[in-house]
Amino acid sequence: MAVHPKDKRFKKLIGRKVILPIVNKEIEIIGDEMVDMNFGTGVVKITPAHDPADFETGKRHGLRLDYKVIDKNGFMTEEAGIFAGQDVLTARENIVELLKSKGNLVKVEPYTHKVGYCSRGGCRVESIVSTQWFVKSSELAKKVITGYKKGEFEIVPERFEKTFEDWIYNLRDWCVSRQLWWGHQIPAYYDVKTQELLTVSLDEEAVFAKYGKENVYRDADVLDTWFSSALWPFSVLDWTPENPWELFKKFYPAQVLETGYDILFFWVIRMLLMGYEYTGQTPFKTIYLHGLILTEDGKKMSKSVGNVIDPLDVIEQYSTDALRLTCSIGNTPGNNLSFSLRDVENNSVFLNKIWNVVRFVHANIGEVTDDYSLLRAKMENNWTSFLPHEQWILSRLKSTIDNVTNGMERFNFSDAWQDLVAFTRDEFADFFIEEYKLTKTTTENGRDVLAFTLLSLLKLWHPYIPFATEELYGIVTNGNKEDSKKEWSSNEDWEAKRGVQDKVYDERASEIWVWNSSFRDSSSLMDSEWASLSIVRNKKIEADTLVLFEAIRTIRNIRATKGVKPGELVDMAILAPKKSLDILKENEIIFLGLAKIKEMIITKNKLDDPSIAYAVTGDIELFITIPVNEANTEEEKKRLKEQIENRKEYLRAQDLKLLNADFVRNAPEKIVRIEQDKRAQAADQLKKLEEKFNSLI
């Protein structure tokens, strides 16, 4: 029995003995700080042979460690006296009856306790001391700790360094023997008669020659699977202590290990232990720990619970790339991801958009026969002489390449994806391709800019959606001329030829096109160089183009709100300062074409005609002539009122930020000034919107 040595109730009893009434045997009372004085009676039983914590306590106090009352089959041993041979549950009931009959039982009450159960058989797990093989991990850890302190490997994200340190600095002996049928059998040999360990050897024939085959038997246990897995980084490279071989010299240590944070201890630390012990080096330079994929409601997936989603079913319905993309984005490094089929469906739809974008580009510019590096050199050497919108897309592409590359190198795949999808959808597809349509007869470099941007996008998207981008790259570059058919075929042909493994379309979409070709071994995107562009971004053109696009978006929103047909042209007047007017005039063809405007009329006065829809973006006031009636006038007032409320809400948020003394004091002066300018512009917009609203009352 154990009590806390500082427990005033019992410390005087330490060293004395009590009688265990079950078997009428004396047992000693010991004092140990592991006892919680405030839990239960403050007195706990110690059974070193049946509890890991009690085993450690027994070692500290020199208790007998092999006093087993339960055998490996779940029956009571001879040490259990009159209960020997009974199963555990029967013995428990009989012990209670015995205590009752002796008058030793005080009371019986329900008690909630943490009890281990087998996940497969559903039965209770009883701990039993046994003879096993151990690795003295604390000794092996010394080399790992030295390498860690020297920075020979890093852990991403950094917050897991604390978890790693908690483990590596407190390693206990590692039990590596398992009583299983499958695994690496332990090469230990025993005397048949005495069961004495004779030797540990990898040369079984030498053991038989020395002791006689009939006189020895091999240990039936196998190594812990994590022990075997820990050898993987160098064992797969033909490594031997005598000769590491060329594969080991070339590929060891690995650059990156990618695995789940839940096996940082079980696998990663064990690989580090073995790697440093046998090779003297870390097995990998970077350890990237990803999160777990959970159910949509944030629970861990489990086959026994029945909430597992079969990835093959998801691939069958949506495609490999849609599933891969869903699992790669939506969270930060090391965090768990709640998996939703809605996200897979949305990503599948977005893949269709990419597919159709490439289809359009291919239809307009044909196959890109120039090498990527040659196109890049042309962009880098001549881009400042291109049309403004061509300079803009290259400047934005430069920003996107840098952001995605940095995100990849920092393992921040989700942030990199956000930049990539914004550029692909909002800038390349929605604006630049439309601009190319309007200027392709007058531009000298538009085709090359479009081709280079498209190839760069396919490279940037490749880590996320490898099947689709590989196929599309082959289409655009005509990677295998013998197998390529110069036609876009329906999804039925694609399904028959390619199967579901790299399906990239949504079966429910109304108009989907794919390329019908076999896999190309040559001109592989996977083997090509990463996207790059060595230019200095033109932030002035980016800012000017943003003014243009905001005006176009605003007009498009008004047209949609008013129910104007997509192809119908409308009249429009603009009231704006010279700087903004110059931007619109310089891009007049694009502005009129994308906004579907008949003519851009410059006015110096506000127009108060009730048939005119009003909007303000930045310092530009837009007056769009749309046939209206009394009902539409009320609709216009409602629309303006919503914009007024939005501006007021934005101003309230800006005021809170700018009135925050900590923000003003700690933020860079440039940032504070930008926020002040935003507030001033929003206040000016609010004033103009209110004036227009009041004119309609």
CSV table of C-alpha atoms in Angstrom, one decimal, residues 355-356 358-359 362-363 366-367 467-468 470-495 497-498 502 504-505 512-520:
chain,number,residue,atom,x,y,z
A,355,TRP,CA,-10.2,23.5,-68.4
A,356,ASN,CA,-12.4,25.8,-70.5
A,358,VAL,CA,-7.2,26.6,-71.7
A,359,ARG,CA,-9.7,25.4,-74.3
A,362,HIS,CA,-5.8,27.0,-77.4
A,363,ALA,CA,-8.6,27.8,-79.9
A,366,GLY,CA,-3.2,27.4,-81.4
A,367,GLU,CA,-0.2,25.3,-80.1
A,467,PHE,CA,-3.4,15.2,-63.8
A,468,ALA,CA,-5.3,18.1,-65.4
A,470,GLU,CA,-0.2,17.6,-67.3
A,471,GLU,CA,-2.8,16.9,-69.9
A,472,LEU,CA,-3.5,20.5,-70.6
A,473,TYR,CA,0.3,21.2,-71.0
A,474,GLY,CA,0.5,18.5,-73.5
A,475,ILE,CA,-2.4,20.0,-75.4
A,476,VAL,CA,-1.0,23.5,-75.5
A,477,THR,CA,2.5,22.5,-76.4
A,478,ASN,CA,1.6,19.5,-78.6
A,479,GLY,CA,3.8,17.4,-76.4
A,480,ASN,CA,3.4,14.2,-78.4
A,481,LYS,CA,2.5,14.9,-82.0
A,482,GLU,CA,1.9,11.3,-82.9
A,483,ASP,CA,-0.7,10.7,-80.3
A,484,SER,CA,-2.4,14.1,-80.3
A,485,LYS,CA,-5.7,14.6,-82.1
A,486,LYS,CA,-6.3,18.2,-83.0
A,487,GLU,CA,-9.8,18.3,-81.7
A,488,TRP,CA,-11.6,18.7,-78.4
A,489,SER,CA,-13.9,15.8,-77.7
A,490,SER,CA,-16.8,15.3,-75.4
A,491,ASN,CA,-16.6,14.0,-71.9
A,492,GLU,CA,-17.9,10.6,-72.9
A,493,ASP,CA,-14.9,10.1,-75.2
A,494,TRP,CA,-12.6,11.2,-72.4
A,495,GLU,CA,-14.2,8.8,-69.9
A,497,LYS,CA,-10.2,6.7,-73.0
A,498,ARG,CA,-8.8,8.0,-69.7
A,502,ASP,CA,-7.5,11.8,-63.8
A,504,VAL,CA,-11.2,16.6,-64.5
A,505,TYR,CA,-14.8,17.4,-65.3
A,512,ILE,CA,-17.7,20.5,-70.7
A,513,TRP,CA,-14.9,19.8,-73.1
A,514,VAL,CA,-11.8,17.7,-72.7
A,515,TRP,CA,-8.8,16.8,-74.8
A,516,ASN,CA,-8.7,13.3,-76.2
A,517,SER,CA,-5.2,12.0,-76.1
A,518,SER,CA,-3.0,9.3,-74.5
A,519,PHE,CA,-0.4,10.0,-71.8
A,520,ARG,CA,2.6,11.8,-73.1
